[in-house]
Tab-separated table of C-alpha atoms and ligand atoms in Angstrom:
chain	number	residue	atom	x	y	z
C	1	UNK	CA	57.880	127.691	-107.858
C	2	UNK	CA	54.184	127.685	-106.848
C	3	UNK	CA	53.067	126.016	-103.391
C	4	UNK	CA	50.267	123.307	-103.973
C	5	UNK	CA	48.878	120.630	-101.949
C	6	UNK	CA	48.440	117.068	-103.304
C	7	UNK	CA	46.379	114.567	-101.180
C	8	UNK	CA	47.230	116.777	-98.207
C	9	UNK	CA	50.966	116.884	-98.988
C	10	UNK	CA	52.812	120.325	-99.374
C	11	UNK	CA	54.474	120.537	-102.704
C	12	UNK	CA	56.601	123.211	-104.352
C	13	UNK	CA	55.849	122.616	-107.998
C	14	UNK	CA	57.567	124.308	-110.806
C	15	UNK	CA	55.697	127.074	-112.454
C	16	UNK	CA	53.809	125.772	-115.746
C	17	UNK	CA	54.270	122.161	-114.664
C	18	UNK	CA	51.190	119.875	-114.864
C	19	UNK	CA	49.511	118.227	-111.745
C	20	UNK	CA	50.228	114.903	-113.387
C	21	UNK	CA	54.037	115.492	-113.339
C	22	UNK	CA	54.086	116.746	-109.709
C	23	UNK	CA	52.075	113.638	-108.678
C	24	UNK	CA	54.450	111.435	-110.636
C	25	UNK	CA	57.268	112.998	-108.548
C	26	UNK	CA	55.249	112.162	-105.488
C	27	UNK	CA	55.168	108.251	-106.803
C	28	UNK	CA	51.452	108.670	-106.876
C	29	UNK	CA	50.133	106.449	-109.351
C	30	UNK	CA	47.737	107.749	-112.034
C	31	UNK	CA	46.631	105.909	-115.094
C	32	UNK	CA	47.308	107.329	-118.493
C	33	UNK	CA	47.011	106.348	-122.029
C	34	UNK	CA	47.615	109.572	-124.092
C	35	UNK	CA	50.310	111.119	-122.062
C	36	UNK	CA	54.126	110.848	-122.662
C	37	UNK	CA	56.543	112.820	-120.731
C	38	UNK	CA	58.401	114.068	-123.732
C	39	UNK	CA	55.370	115.079	-125.735
C	40	UNK	CA	52.902	117.907	-125.349
C	41	UNK	CA	49.638	116.867	-123.285
C	42	UNK	CA	46.529	116.133	-125.401
C	43	UNK	CA	43.732	115.220	-122.803
C	44	UNK	CA	42.178	112.663	-125.056
C	45	UNK	CA	41.891	109.489	-122.827
C	46	UNK	CA	40.517	111.080	-119.748
C	47	UNK	CA	42.064	108.474	-117.400
C	48	UNK	CA	44.090	110.665	-115.530
C	49	UNK	CA	41.447	112.445	-113.845
C	50	UNK	CA	41.628	114.310	-110.282
C	51	UNK	CA	39.891	116.557	-108.510
C	52	UNK	CA	41.095	120.206	-108.021
C	53	UNK	CA	39.583	122.760	-105.695
C	54	UNK	CA	38.293	125.801	-107.533
C	55	UNK	CA	36.462	128.620	-105.933
C	56	UNK	CA	35.766	126.569	-102.827
C	57	UNK	CA	34.286	123.830	-104.878
C	58	UNK	CA	35.934	120.517	-105.911
C	59	UNK	CA	35.772	119.921	-109.709
C	60	UNK	CA	37.139	116.955	-112.105
C	61	UNK	CA	40.026	117.558	-114.452
C	62	UNK	CA	42.684	115.807	-116.320
C	63	UNK	CA	45.798	115.974	-114.579
C	64	UNK	CA	47.947	115.757	-117.792
C	65	UNK	CA	46.529	119.078	-119.184
C	66	UNK	CA	46.082	121.173	-115.887
C	67	UNK	CA	48.887	123.357	-115.064
C	68	UNK	CA	49.570	123.894	-111.296
C	69	UNK	CA	48.658	127.321	-109.724
C	70	UNK	CA	49.459	129.037	-106.556
C	71	UNK	CA	47.717	127.407	-103.657
C	72	UNK	CA	45.975	124.756	-105.628
C	73	UNK	CA	44.534	121.762	-103.960
C	74	UNK	CA	44.538	118.310	-105.362
C	75	UNK	CA	42.966	114.906	-104.573
C	76	UNK	CA	43.946	111.771	-106.507
C	77	UNK	CA	42.222	109.010	-104.772
C	78	UNK	CA	38.757	110.018	-103.856
C	79	UNK	CA	35.509	107.988	-104.856
C	80	UNK	CA	34.745	110.496	-107.498
C	81	UNK	CA	38.310	110.317	-109.009
C	82	UNK	CA	38.182	106.592	-109.024
C	83	UNK	CA	34.655	106.693	-110.509
C	84	UNK	CA	35.588	109.300	-113.178
C	85	UNK	CA	38.676	107.090	-114.176
C	86	UNK	CA	36.500	103.936	-114.235
C	87	UNK	CA	33.917	105.686	-116.312
C	88	UNK	CA	36.519	106.625	-118.980
C	89	UNK	CA	38.291	103.309	-119.127
C	90	UNK	CA	34.670	101.820	-119.290
C	91	UNK	CA	33.889	103.897	-122.457
C	92	UNK	CA	37.079	102.926	-124.107
C	93	UNK	CA	36.454	99.410	-123.387
C	94	UNK	CA	33.021	99.566	-124.686
C	95	UNK	CA	34.309	101.131	-128.175
C	96	UNK	CA	37.470	98.882	-128.355
C	97	UNK	CA	36.324	95.642	-126.482
C	98	UNK	CA	38.973	93.595	-128.251
C	99	UNK	CA	41.986	95.591	-127.508
C	100	UNK	CA	44.159	94.052	-125.244
C	101	UNK	CA	46.060	97.153	-124.048
C	102	UNK	CA	42.436	98.978	-123.306
C	103	UNK	CA	41.067	95.744	-121.720
C	104	UNK	CA	44.175	95.604	-119.144
C	105	UNK	CA	43.635	99.117	-118.388
C	106	UNK	CA	40.097	98.846	-117.844
C	107	UNK	CA	40.313	95.894	-115.557
C	108	UNK	CA	42.975	97.386	-113.388
C	109	UNK	CA	40.434	100.352	-112.750
C	110	UNK	CA	37.647	98.095	-112.044
C	111	UNK	CA	35.553	97.745	-115.079
C	112	UNK	CA	34.131	94.303	-115.795
C	113	UNK	CA	35.818	93.183	-119.066
C	114	UNK	CA	34.859	90.339	-121.474
C	115	UNK	CA	38.521	88.434	-121.463
C	116	UNK	CA	36.911	85.934	-124.236
C	117	UNK	CA	37.115	88.751	-126.744
C	118	UNK	CA	39.704	88.030	-129.659
C	119	UNK	CA	42.752	90.122	-129.057
C	120	UNK	CA	42.798	93.068	-131.634
C	121	UNK	CA	44.902	96.194	-131.977
C	122	UNK	CA	42.990	99.577	-132.329
C	123	UNK	CA	43.852	102.961	-133.074
C	124	UNK	CA	42.220	104.733	-129.965
C	125	UNK	CA	42.965	108.130	-131.191
C	126	UNK	CA	45.374	108.975	-128.570
C	127	UNK	CA	47.388	111.187	-130.603
C	128	UNK	CA	50.744	110.067	-129.478
C	129	UNK	CA	52.033	108.949	-132.930
C	130	UNK	CA	50.913	112.355	-134.411
C	131	UNK	CA	52.697	114.203	-131.622
C	132	UNK	CA	56.039	112.080	-131.832
C	133	UNK	CA	55.992	112.597	-135.498
C	134	UNK	CA	55.826	116.272	-135.135
C	135	UNK	CA	57.368	117.170	-131.769
C	136	UNK	CA	60.359	114.887	-131.938
C	137	UNK	CA	61.021	113.851	-135.450
C	138	UNK	CA	59.943	116.946	-136.991
C	139	UNK	CA	58.506	115.314	-140.050
C	140	UNK	CA	54.568	115.651	-139.936
C	141	UNK	CA	53.963	112.195	-142.029
C	142	UNK	CA	50.935	111.550	-139.372
C	143	UNK	CA	47.922	113.669	-138.692
C	144	UNK	CA	44.265	113.407	-137.716
C	145	UNK	CA	41.765	113.186	-140.389
C	146	UNK	CA	38.274	114.627	-139.988
C	147	UNK	CA	39.150	116.718	-137.006
C	148	UNK	CA	38.173	120.268	-137.396
C	149	UNK	CA	35.291	122.452	-136.497
C	150	UNK	CA	32.703	120.059	-137.569
C	151	UNK	CA	34.673	117.048	-136.228
C	152	UNK	CA	32.976	113.684	-136.273
C	153	UNK	CA	34.764	111.640	-133.448
C	154	UNK	CA	33.423	108.337	-134.807
C	155	UNK	CA	35.221	108.636	-138.189
C	156	UNK	CA	38.338	110.502	-136.919
C	157	UNK	CA	41.403	108.334	-137.919
C	158	UNK	CA	45.089	108.689	-138.579
C	159	UNK	CA	46.331	109.975	-141.881
C	160	UNK	CA	49.511	108.880	-143.165
C	161	UNK	CA	51.822	110.803	-145.715
C	162	UNK	CA	53.982	108.035	-147.290
C	163	UNK	CA	55.997	110.780	-148.992
C	164	UNK	CA	56.852	112.517	-145.708
C	165	UNK	CA	57.697	109.540	-143.677
C	166	UNK	CA	61.322	108.641	-143.072
C	167	UNK	CA	60.529	105.449	-141.352
C	168	UNK	CA	62.122	106.067	-138.098
C	169	UNK	CA	59.570	104.083	-136.174
C	170	UNK	CA	58.968	106.798	-133.451
C	171	UNK	CA	55.384	106.198	-133.840
C	172	UNK	CA	55.432	102.484	-133.372
C	173	UNK	CA	57.648	102.959	-130.285
C	174	UNK	CA	55.056	105.167	-128.527
C	175	UNK	CA	51.810	103.793	-129.814
C	176	UNK	CA	50.038	102.303	-126.483
C	177	UNK	CA	47.844	99.621	-128.435
C	178	UNK	CA	50.658	98.290	-130.728
C	179	UNK	CA	48.268	99.300	-133.686
C	180	UNK	CA	51.322	100.745	-135.436
C	181	UNK	CA	53.105	97.605	-136.664
C	182	UNK	CA	56.917	98.041	-137.816
C	183	UNK	CA	58.622	94.988	-139.185
C	184	UNK	CA	62.345	94.670	-139.949
C	185	UNK	CA	63.477	91.812	-142.270
C	186	UNK	CA	66.712	91.646	-143.716
C	187	UNK	CA	67.480	95.059	-145.744
C	188	UNK	CA	63.702	96.022	-145.373
C	189	UNK	CA	61.519	97.880	-143.006
C	190	UNK	CA	57.716	98.099	-143.320
C	191	UNK	CA	55.623	100.624	-141.702
C	192	UNK	CA	52.022	101.946	-142.380
C	193	UNK	CA	52.629	99.803	-145.585
C	194	UNK	CA	55.439	101.716	-146.822
C	195	UNK	CA	58.772	99.785	-147.440
C	196	UNK	CA	62.189	101.317	-146.630
C	197	UNK	CA	65.612	100.142	-147.914
C	198	UNK	CA	67.811	99.815	-144.657
C	199	UNK	CA	71.285	100.995	-144.676
C	200	UNK	CA	74.032	98.556	-143.539
C	201	UNK	CA	76.609	99.624	-140.799
C	202	UNK	CA	80.072	100.400	-142.453
C	203	UNK	CA	81.770	98.569	-139.613
C	204	UNK	CA	79.592	95.384	-138.556
C	205	UNK	CA	77.157	95.230	-141.780
C	206	UNK	CA	74.108	95.160	-139.590
C	207	UNK	CA	71.169	96.754	-141.432
C	208	UNK	CA	70.361	99.619	-138.678
C	209	UNK	CA	68.231	102.297	-139.958
C	210	UNK	CA	66.306	103.293	-142.945
C	211	UNK	CA	68.391	105.243	-145.762
C	212	UNK	CA	65.627	107.794	-145.976
C	213	UNK	CA	66.118	108.500	-142.070
C	214	UNK	CA	69.884	108.679	-142.364
C	215	UNK	CA	69.550	110.938	-145.547
C	216	UNK	CA	66.886	113.172	-143.599
C	217	UNK	CA	69.409	113.557	-140.574
C	218	UNK	CA	72.362	114.350	-143.076
C	219	UNK	CA	70.168	117.279	-144.628
C	220	UNK	CA	69.006	118.751	-141.141
C	221	UNK	CA	72.548	118.547	-139.595
C	222	UNK	CA	74.981	118.781	-142.289
C	223	UNK	CA	76.873	115.459	-141.213
C	224	UNK	CA	77.773	113.818	-144.613
C	225	UNK	CA	76.062	110.424	-144.875
C	226	UNK	CA	79.272	108.484	-144.977
C	227	UNK	CA	79.617	109.735	-141.382
C	228	UNK	CA	76.261	108.310	-140.586
C	229	UNK	CA	76.744	104.842	-141.760
C	230	UNK	CA	78.129	103.702	-138.658
C	231	UNK	CA	75.330	101.801	-136.225
C	232	UNK	CA	75.265	102.920	-132.352
C	233	UNK	CA	77.019	99.773	-131.258
C	234	UNK	CA	80.047	100.453	-133.716
C	235	UNK	CA	80.349	104.291	-132.862
T	1	SF4	S1	48.155	104.652	-134.090
T	1	SF4	FE1	48.489	104.238	-131.859
T	1	SF4	S2	49.694	106.055	-131.085
T	1	SF4	FE2	48.588	106.742	-133.229
T	1	SF4	S3	46.818	107.617	-132.232
T	1	SF4	FE3	46.382	105.496	-132.839
T	1	SF4	S4	46.672	104.440	-130.796
T	1	SF4	FE4	47.511	106.508	-130.726
T	2	FES	S1	46.698	110.886	-119.860
T	2	FES	FE1	45.487	112.453	-119.619
T	2	FES	S2	43.904	112.816	-120.561
T	2	FES	FE2	44.902	110.913	-121.359
């Protein structure tokens, strides 16, 4: 454990934990967009900034990517912090003016938004879908395109590999802007324009998961397909 101070409160923090995790434990509200507690931090949106004292000077940093250190002092609600978050939100809103999720976050942080813009769903490159696919599902069907040494942020986008995707829907679940759309209709699921055949539960008959997802689980765990063909409610 390390001893830190957040907004003047003494905190015993787990070594390696982030400032954001510890602030959340104290019920301090910090805005986030690209953070998920089950995924590695990414530091893309810069909404979660806080001030940290280093070498006697206060400096702005992203709380999701900054690990605690012994004696660290953190401030979460100064004018500098509020302005930094507002600026990050204003930039996102400028880039994606029609995006409802961004607009709502920006408005909450004091940015003047144009509510008359038509609702749109944008990929804001938060990377949550890519991390969920890699870190939780272990499939790697999604990756960033045009990110590298000479990366052009304007052109970056998410690249989908239909051959690798098993249709689990984790990306749609974590996407904060609903850009990733998933539709279940009858015995079909459509996601990233790929159509999956859904398996039906051997007890109640409900279509409950893509066949490809069950095959993947069966291959990974060694559990035969016949045992996987029962939905959660009937288990
Ligand atoms: S598709 Fe959604 S989750 Fe993936 S990077 Fe874009 S906004 Fe984030
Ligand atoms: S939540 Fe920390 S940078 Fe996005």
